[in-house]
Coordinates of C-alpha atoms in Angstrom, one line a residue:
Chain A
M1 CA -0.9 -29.9 20.0
V2 CA -3.8 -28.2 21.2
V3 CA -6.9 -26.4 20.1
Y4 CA -8.2 -24.2 22.3
S5 CA -11.4 -22.9 21.0
L6 CA -14.0 -22.3 17.9
Y7 CA -15.9 -19.5 17.1
I8 CA -18.1 -18.9 14.4
L9 CA -19.5 -15.6 13.1
N10 CA -22.3 -15.0 10.9
K11 CA -22.1 -11.8 8.0
A12 CA -23.5 -9.6 10.6
A13 CA -20.6 -9.8 13.0
G14 CA -23.2 -11.8 15.5
L15 CA -21.6 -15.2 17.2
I16 CA -23.4 -17.5 16.2
Y17 CA -21.4 -20.6 17.8
Q18 CA -18.9 -20.7 20.4
R19 CA -16.8 -23.8 21.9
D20 CA -14.2 -24.0 24.0
F21 CA -11.9 -27.3 23.7
N22 CA -9.1 -27.5 26.2
E23 CA -8.1 -25.2 28.9
G24 CA -5.5 -22.5 28.4
L25 CA -7.3 -19.3 28.0
K26 CA -8.9 -17.2 30.5
R27 CA -12.7 -17.8 31.1
L28 CA -14.9 -15.3 29.6
S29 CA -18.5 -14.1 30.0
S30 CA -21.0 -14.8 27.6
N31 CA -20.8 -10.9 26.7
D32 CA -17.1 -10.9 26.3
Y33 CA -17.6 -13.4 23.6
L34 CA -20.2 -11.3 21.9
V35 CA -17.9 -8.3 22.2
L36 CA -14.8 -10.3 21.0
S37 CA -16.7 -11.4 18.0
G38 CA -18.0 -8.0 17.1
T39 CA -14.4 -6.4 17.6
F40 CA -12.7 -9.0 15.5
H41 CA -15.2 -8.5 12.6
A42 CA -14.7 -4.8 12.6
V43 CA -10.8 -5.2 12.4
Y44 CA -10.8 -7.7 10.0
A45 CA -12.7 -5.2 7.6
I46 CA -10.0 -2.3 8.7
A47 CA -7.2 -4.6 7.9
S48 CA -8.3 -4.8 4.6
Q49 CA -8.7 -1.0 4.3
I50 CA -5.0 -0.2 5.3
S51 CA -3.7 -2.5 3.1
P52 CA -0.5 -1.1 1.2
V53 CA -1.4 -3.4 -1.9
P54 CA -4.8 -3.6 -3.5
S55 CA -7.4 -6.0 -2.6
S56 CA -6.1 -7.6 0.3
S57 CA -8.3 -10.1 2.6
G58 CA -8.9 -9.2 6.3
I59 CA -6.5 -10.9 8.9
E60 CA -5.7 -14.5 8.4
V61 CA -3.6 -15.2 11.0
L62 CA -2.7 -13.6 14.3
E63 CA 0.2 -14.5 16.4
T64 CA 0.7 -13.7 20.1
E65 CA 3.1 -15.4 22.6
T66 CA 0.2 -17.9 23.7
F67 CA -2.1 -18.4 21.2
R68 CA -2.5 -18.3 17.5
L69 CA -5.7 -17.1 15.8
Q70 CA -6.9 -18.3 12.7
C71 CA -9.8 -16.8 10.5
F72 CA -11.2 -18.2 7.5
Q73 CA -13.8 -15.8 6.0
T74 CA -15.9 -18.1 3.4
L75 CA -17.5 -16.7 0.4
T76 CA -20.7 -16.2 2.0
G77 CA -19.3 -14.2 4.6
T78 CA -19.3 -16.1 7.4
K79 CA -16.2 -16.3 9.6
F80 CA -14.7 -19.5 11.3
L81 CA -12.1 -18.4 14.1
L82 CA -9.9 -20.9 15.5
I83 CA -7.5 -20.2 18.5
S84 CA -4.9 -22.9 19.2
E85 CA -1.6 -23.2 20.7
P86 CA 1.3 -21.1 18.9
R87 CA 3.1 -24.3 17.3
Q88 CA 0.0 -25.6 15.9
Q89 CA 0.3 -27.1 12.8
N90 CA -2.3 -27.6 9.8
T91 CA -4.7 -24.7 11.3
D92 CA -5.6 -24.3 7.7
A93 CA -6.9 -27.7 6.8
I94 CA -8.5 -28.0 10.3
L95 CA -10.6 -24.9 9.9
R96 CA -11.8 -26.4 6.4
R97 CA -12.3 -29.5 7.8
I98 CA -14.8 -27.6 10.4
Y99 CA -16.1 -25.8 7.2
E100 CA -17.2 -29.2 5.6
L101 CA -18.9 -30.0 9.0
Y102 CA -20.6 -27.2 9.0
A103 CA -21.9 -27.3 5.6
D104 CA -23.1 -30.8 6.3
Y105 CA -24.5 -30.8 9.8
V106 CA -25.7 -27.2 10.1
I107 CA -26.5 -25.8 6.4
K108 CA -28.2 -29.0 5.3
N109 CA -30.3 -29.1 8.2
P110 CA -33.6 -28.1 7.5
F111 CA -34.7 -26.8 10.9
Y112 CA -31.7 -24.4 11.1
Q113 CA -32.0 -20.6 10.1
I114 CA -29.0 -19.3 8.4
E115 CA -27.5 -16.5 10.5
M116 CA -29.0 -17.9 13.7
P117 CA -27.3 -19.2 16.5
V118 CA -26.2 -22.8 16.0
R119 CA -28.0 -25.7 17.9
C120 CA -27.1 -28.6 15.9
D121 CA -26.4 -31.8 17.9
L122 CA -24.6 -33.9 15.2
F123 CA -22.6 -31.0 14.4
D124 CA -21.4 -30.7 18.1
R125 CA -20.5 -34.4 18.4
H126 CA -18.6 -34.5 15.0
L127 CA -16.8 -31.5 15.9
A128 CA -16.0 -32.9 19.5
T129 CA -14.9 -36.0 17.8
F130 CA -12.8 -34.4 15.1
I131 CA -10.9 -32.2 17.8
K132 CA -9.9 -34.9 20.0
G133 CA -8.7 -36.8 17.0
I134 CA -6.2 -34.3 15.9
P135 CA -2.8 -35.3 16.8
Chain B
M1 CA 11.2 -8.7 1.3
T2 CA 9.5 -5.2 0.9
I3 CA 8.9 -2.7 3.8
Y4 CA 5.5 -0.9 2.9
S5 CA 5.4 1.7 5.8
F6 CA 6.5 2.2 9.3
W7 CA 4.9 3.9 12.2
I8 CA 5.4 5.0 15.7
F9 CA 2.5 5.9 18.2
D10 CA 3.1 7.4 21.9
R11 CA 1.3 6.5 24.5
H12 CA -1.2 9.2 24.2
C13 CA -2.2 7.2 21.1
N14 CA -0.7 10.4 18.6
C15 CA 1.1 9.2 15.6
I16 CA 4.1 10.7 16.1
Y17 CA 6.4 9.3 13.1
H18 CA 5.5 7.8 9.5
K19 CA 7.8 6.6 7.0
D20 CA 6.2 5.6 3.8
Y21 CA 8.7 3.4 1.5
K22 CA 6.6 1.9 -1.1
R23 CA 3.1 2.6 -1.8
P24 CA 2.2 1.0 -5.0
Y25 CA -1.5 1.4 -4.7
R26 CA -2.7 3.9 -2.6
Q27 CA -1.9 7.6 -3.6
L28 CA -2.6 10.2 -0.8
R29 CA -4.7 13.2 -1.0
P30 CA -2.8 15.8 -2.1
R31 CA -2.0 18.3 0.7
S32 CA -3.4 21.8 0.5
E33 CA -0.6 23.9 0.2
F34 CA 2.4 21.5 -0.1
G35 CA 1.5 19.6 -3.6
S36 CA 0.9 16.1 -4.1
Q37 CA 4.0 14.8 -3.2
G38 CA 2.6 13.5 0.0
A39 CA 3.9 10.3 0.9
N40 CA 7.4 11.3 3.1
D41 CA 6.0 14.5 4.4
E42 CA 6.0 14.3 8.1
K43 CA 3.8 17.7 8.7
K44 CA 0.6 16.8 10.3
Q45 CA -2.2 18.8 8.4
T46 CA -5.7 19.1 9.1
N47 CA -7.2 18.0 5.9
G48 CA -10.8 19.9 5.6
G49 CA -12.9 17.0 4.7
G50 CA -14.7 14.6 7.3
P51 CA -14.5 11.0 7.6
P52 CA -12.5 8.9 4.8
T53 CA -15.0 7.6 2.2
G54 CA -14.2 4.2 1.7
K55 CA -12.8 3.6 -1.8
G56 CA -11.1 7.1 -2.1
P57 CA -7.6 7.6 -1.7
L58 CA -6.7 8.2 2.1
S59 CA -4.9 11.3 3.5
V60 CA -1.8 10.1 5.9
D61 CA -4.1 11.2 9.1
D62 CA -6.7 9.0 8.3
D63 CA -4.2 6.2 7.8
A64 CA -2.5 6.9 10.9
K65 CA -6.0 6.4 12.8
L66 CA -6.9 3.2 11.1
V67 CA -3.8 1.8 11.8
F68 CA -3.6 3.0 15.2
G69 CA -7.5 1.5 15.6
V70 CA -6.6 -1.7 14.0
V71 CA -3.8 -2.3 16.4
F72 CA -5.5 -1.0 19.5
S73 CA -8.4 -3.3 19.3
L74 CA -6.3 -6.2 18.6
R75 CA -4.4 -5.6 21.9
N76 CA -7.6 -5.3 23.5
I77 CA -9.0 -8.7 21.8
V78 CA -5.4 -10.3 22.9
T79 CA -5.9 -9.0 26.5
K80 CA -9.2 -10.5 26.8
L81 CA -8.0 -14.0 25.6
A82 CA -4.4 -14.3 27.3
G83 CA -4.3 -11.9 30.0
E84 CA -2.7 -8.4 30.8
K85 CA 0.7 -8.7 29.7
E86 CA 0.3 -10.3 26.7
S87 CA 0.2 -8.6 23.1
F88 CA 0.4 -9.7 19.8
F89 CA 3.2 -9.9 17.5
V90 CA 2.3 -10.1 13.9
Y91 CA -0.7 -10.8 11.7
R92 CA -0.8 -11.7 8.5
T93 CA -3.5 -11.0 5.7
S94 CA -3.4 -12.2 2.3
K95 CA -1.4 -9.3 0.8
Y96 CA 0.9 -8.1 3.5
K97 CA 1.9 -8.6 7.4
L98 CA 1.8 -6.1 10.2
H99 CA 4.4 -6.1 12.7
F100 CA 3.9 -4.6 16.2
Y101 CA 6.2 -3.9 19.1
E102 CA 5.0 -2.0 22.5
T103 CA 7.5 -0.9 25.1
Q104 CA 6.9 -0.9 28.7
T105 CA 6.5 3.1 28.2
N106 CA 3.7 2.2 25.9
M107 CA 5.3 3.5 22.7
R108 CA 4.1 1.4 19.9
F109 CA 6.6 0.4 16.7
V110 CA 4.1 -0.7 14.0
M111 CA 6.0 -2.1 10.8
I112 CA 3.8 -2.9 7.6
T113 CA 5.7 -5.2 5.3
D114 CA 5.1 -7.9 2.5
L115 CA 4.6 -11.5 3.1
K116 CA 8.1 -12.8 2.9
V117 CA 9.5 -10.9 5.7
D118 CA 9.8 -13.0 8.9
G119 CA 11.0 -12.2 12.3
I120 CA 11.0 -8.5 12.3
R121 CA 10.7 -8.2 16.2
P122 CA 14.3 -8.0 17.1
I123 CA 14.3 -5.2 14.3
L124 CA 11.8 -3.2 15.9
E125 CA 13.0 -3.8 19.6
Q126 CA 16.5 -2.6 17.7
I127 CA 15.0 0.6 16.3
H128 CA 13.6 1.2 19.7
A129 CA 16.6 1.0 22.1
G130 CA 19.3 1.8 19.5
L131 CA 17.8 4.6 17.6
Y132 CA 14.8 6.0 19.1
V133 CA 15.9 6.2 23.0
E134 CA 19.6 7.4 21.9
Y135 CA 18.4 10.1 19.1
V136 CA 15.0 11.3 20.1
I137 CA 14.7 10.3 24.1
K138 CA 18.5 11.2 24.7
N139 CA 18.1 14.7 22.7
P140 CA 17.8 17.6 25.4
I141 CA 15.7 19.7 22.7
S142 CA 13.2 17.2 21.5
P143 CA 9.8 17.1 23.5
V144 CA 8.8 14.9 26.2
E145 CA 5.1 14.8 25.4
H146 CA 4.1 15.2 21.9
V147 CA 1.5 17.5 21.6
N148 CA -0.4 19.4 19.3
G149 CA 0.7 17.3 16.5
V150 CA 4.2 17.9 16.8
R151 CA 6.3 14.8 15.4
V152 CA 9.7 13.5 15.5
N153 CA 11.6 15.8 13.5
N154 CA 15.0 14.3 14.3
E155 CA 17.5 14.4 11.5
L156 CA 20.1 11.6 13.3
F157 CA 17.0 9.5 13.8
N158 CA 16.0 9.9 10.2
L159 CA 19.3 9.1 9.1
G160 CA 20.1 6.2 11.3
L161 CA 16.5 4.6 10.4
D162 CA 17.4 5.0 7.0
R163 CA 20.8 3.7 7.0
F164 CA 19.7 0.5 9.4
L165 CA 16.5 -0.1 7.2
R166 CA 17.9 -0.1 3.8
P167 CA 20.6 -2.9 3.6
L168 CA 17.6 -4.9 5.1
S169 CA 14.9 -4.7 2.4
I170 CA 14.6 -4.2 -1.2
F171 CA 13.5 -0.7 -2.6
D172 CA 12.2 0.1 -6.1

């Protein structure tokens, strides 16, 4: 089961972290990544507007033929997007674990500025180990 | 298993058909001359006001624009990530699911349902092939291009759609 990539968006729809783990999706330029994150943030907001039922969240899962995109929005407005194979299981649990790693190695890092791009070595390393270890 | 609403958009990005089955929350803004029954009226109207104000009730037109915008932007995202030929099937939020099917002629079929519904893609394909093509495309009187807000006003299509969908879902 393959995880393709991870995106982290801050409250203002800015892309603060992007990492590809496996081949499988098209190669994109860094501009493309920024556009993608901005578009997704907007679509997430509109999706909760067009809901026929009150107080819906935004898009949580998006399924296509070649990939599956799971989004987890924290209480602070940070979004974690995980793009994986369509048959990947437990994407929920994976995202929560990534959130834990983010809280431990990014937020608790005293030199990290909130809402700025993530440049934390420990986070990268633990993330890589975790993703490699997924069955 | 509940269907909330059903939309068809043509390749010029116009909403050419819209049907609400259940709107437990969002009341529509009352239409100027036709009273406030709103939900199943398919006549396109210009509502005097400007863009929708986030929290208040939305008219059908504004809703159609939002739905189309969401669908269009998501398709762009998917195309960027996966390639030209790809499109998404369905997305899920905490309260509803939106199902999407696009034909080779760029007709877009959108259905909003509750969370319990699964695998509705064959149903959308069937609506296109068995109902839309049969009753709308093959109708010699219906317009080829739906311009100027002209919608699908086809009785056979409406009846067929009702007869097709009602046995599948639960209405209140």
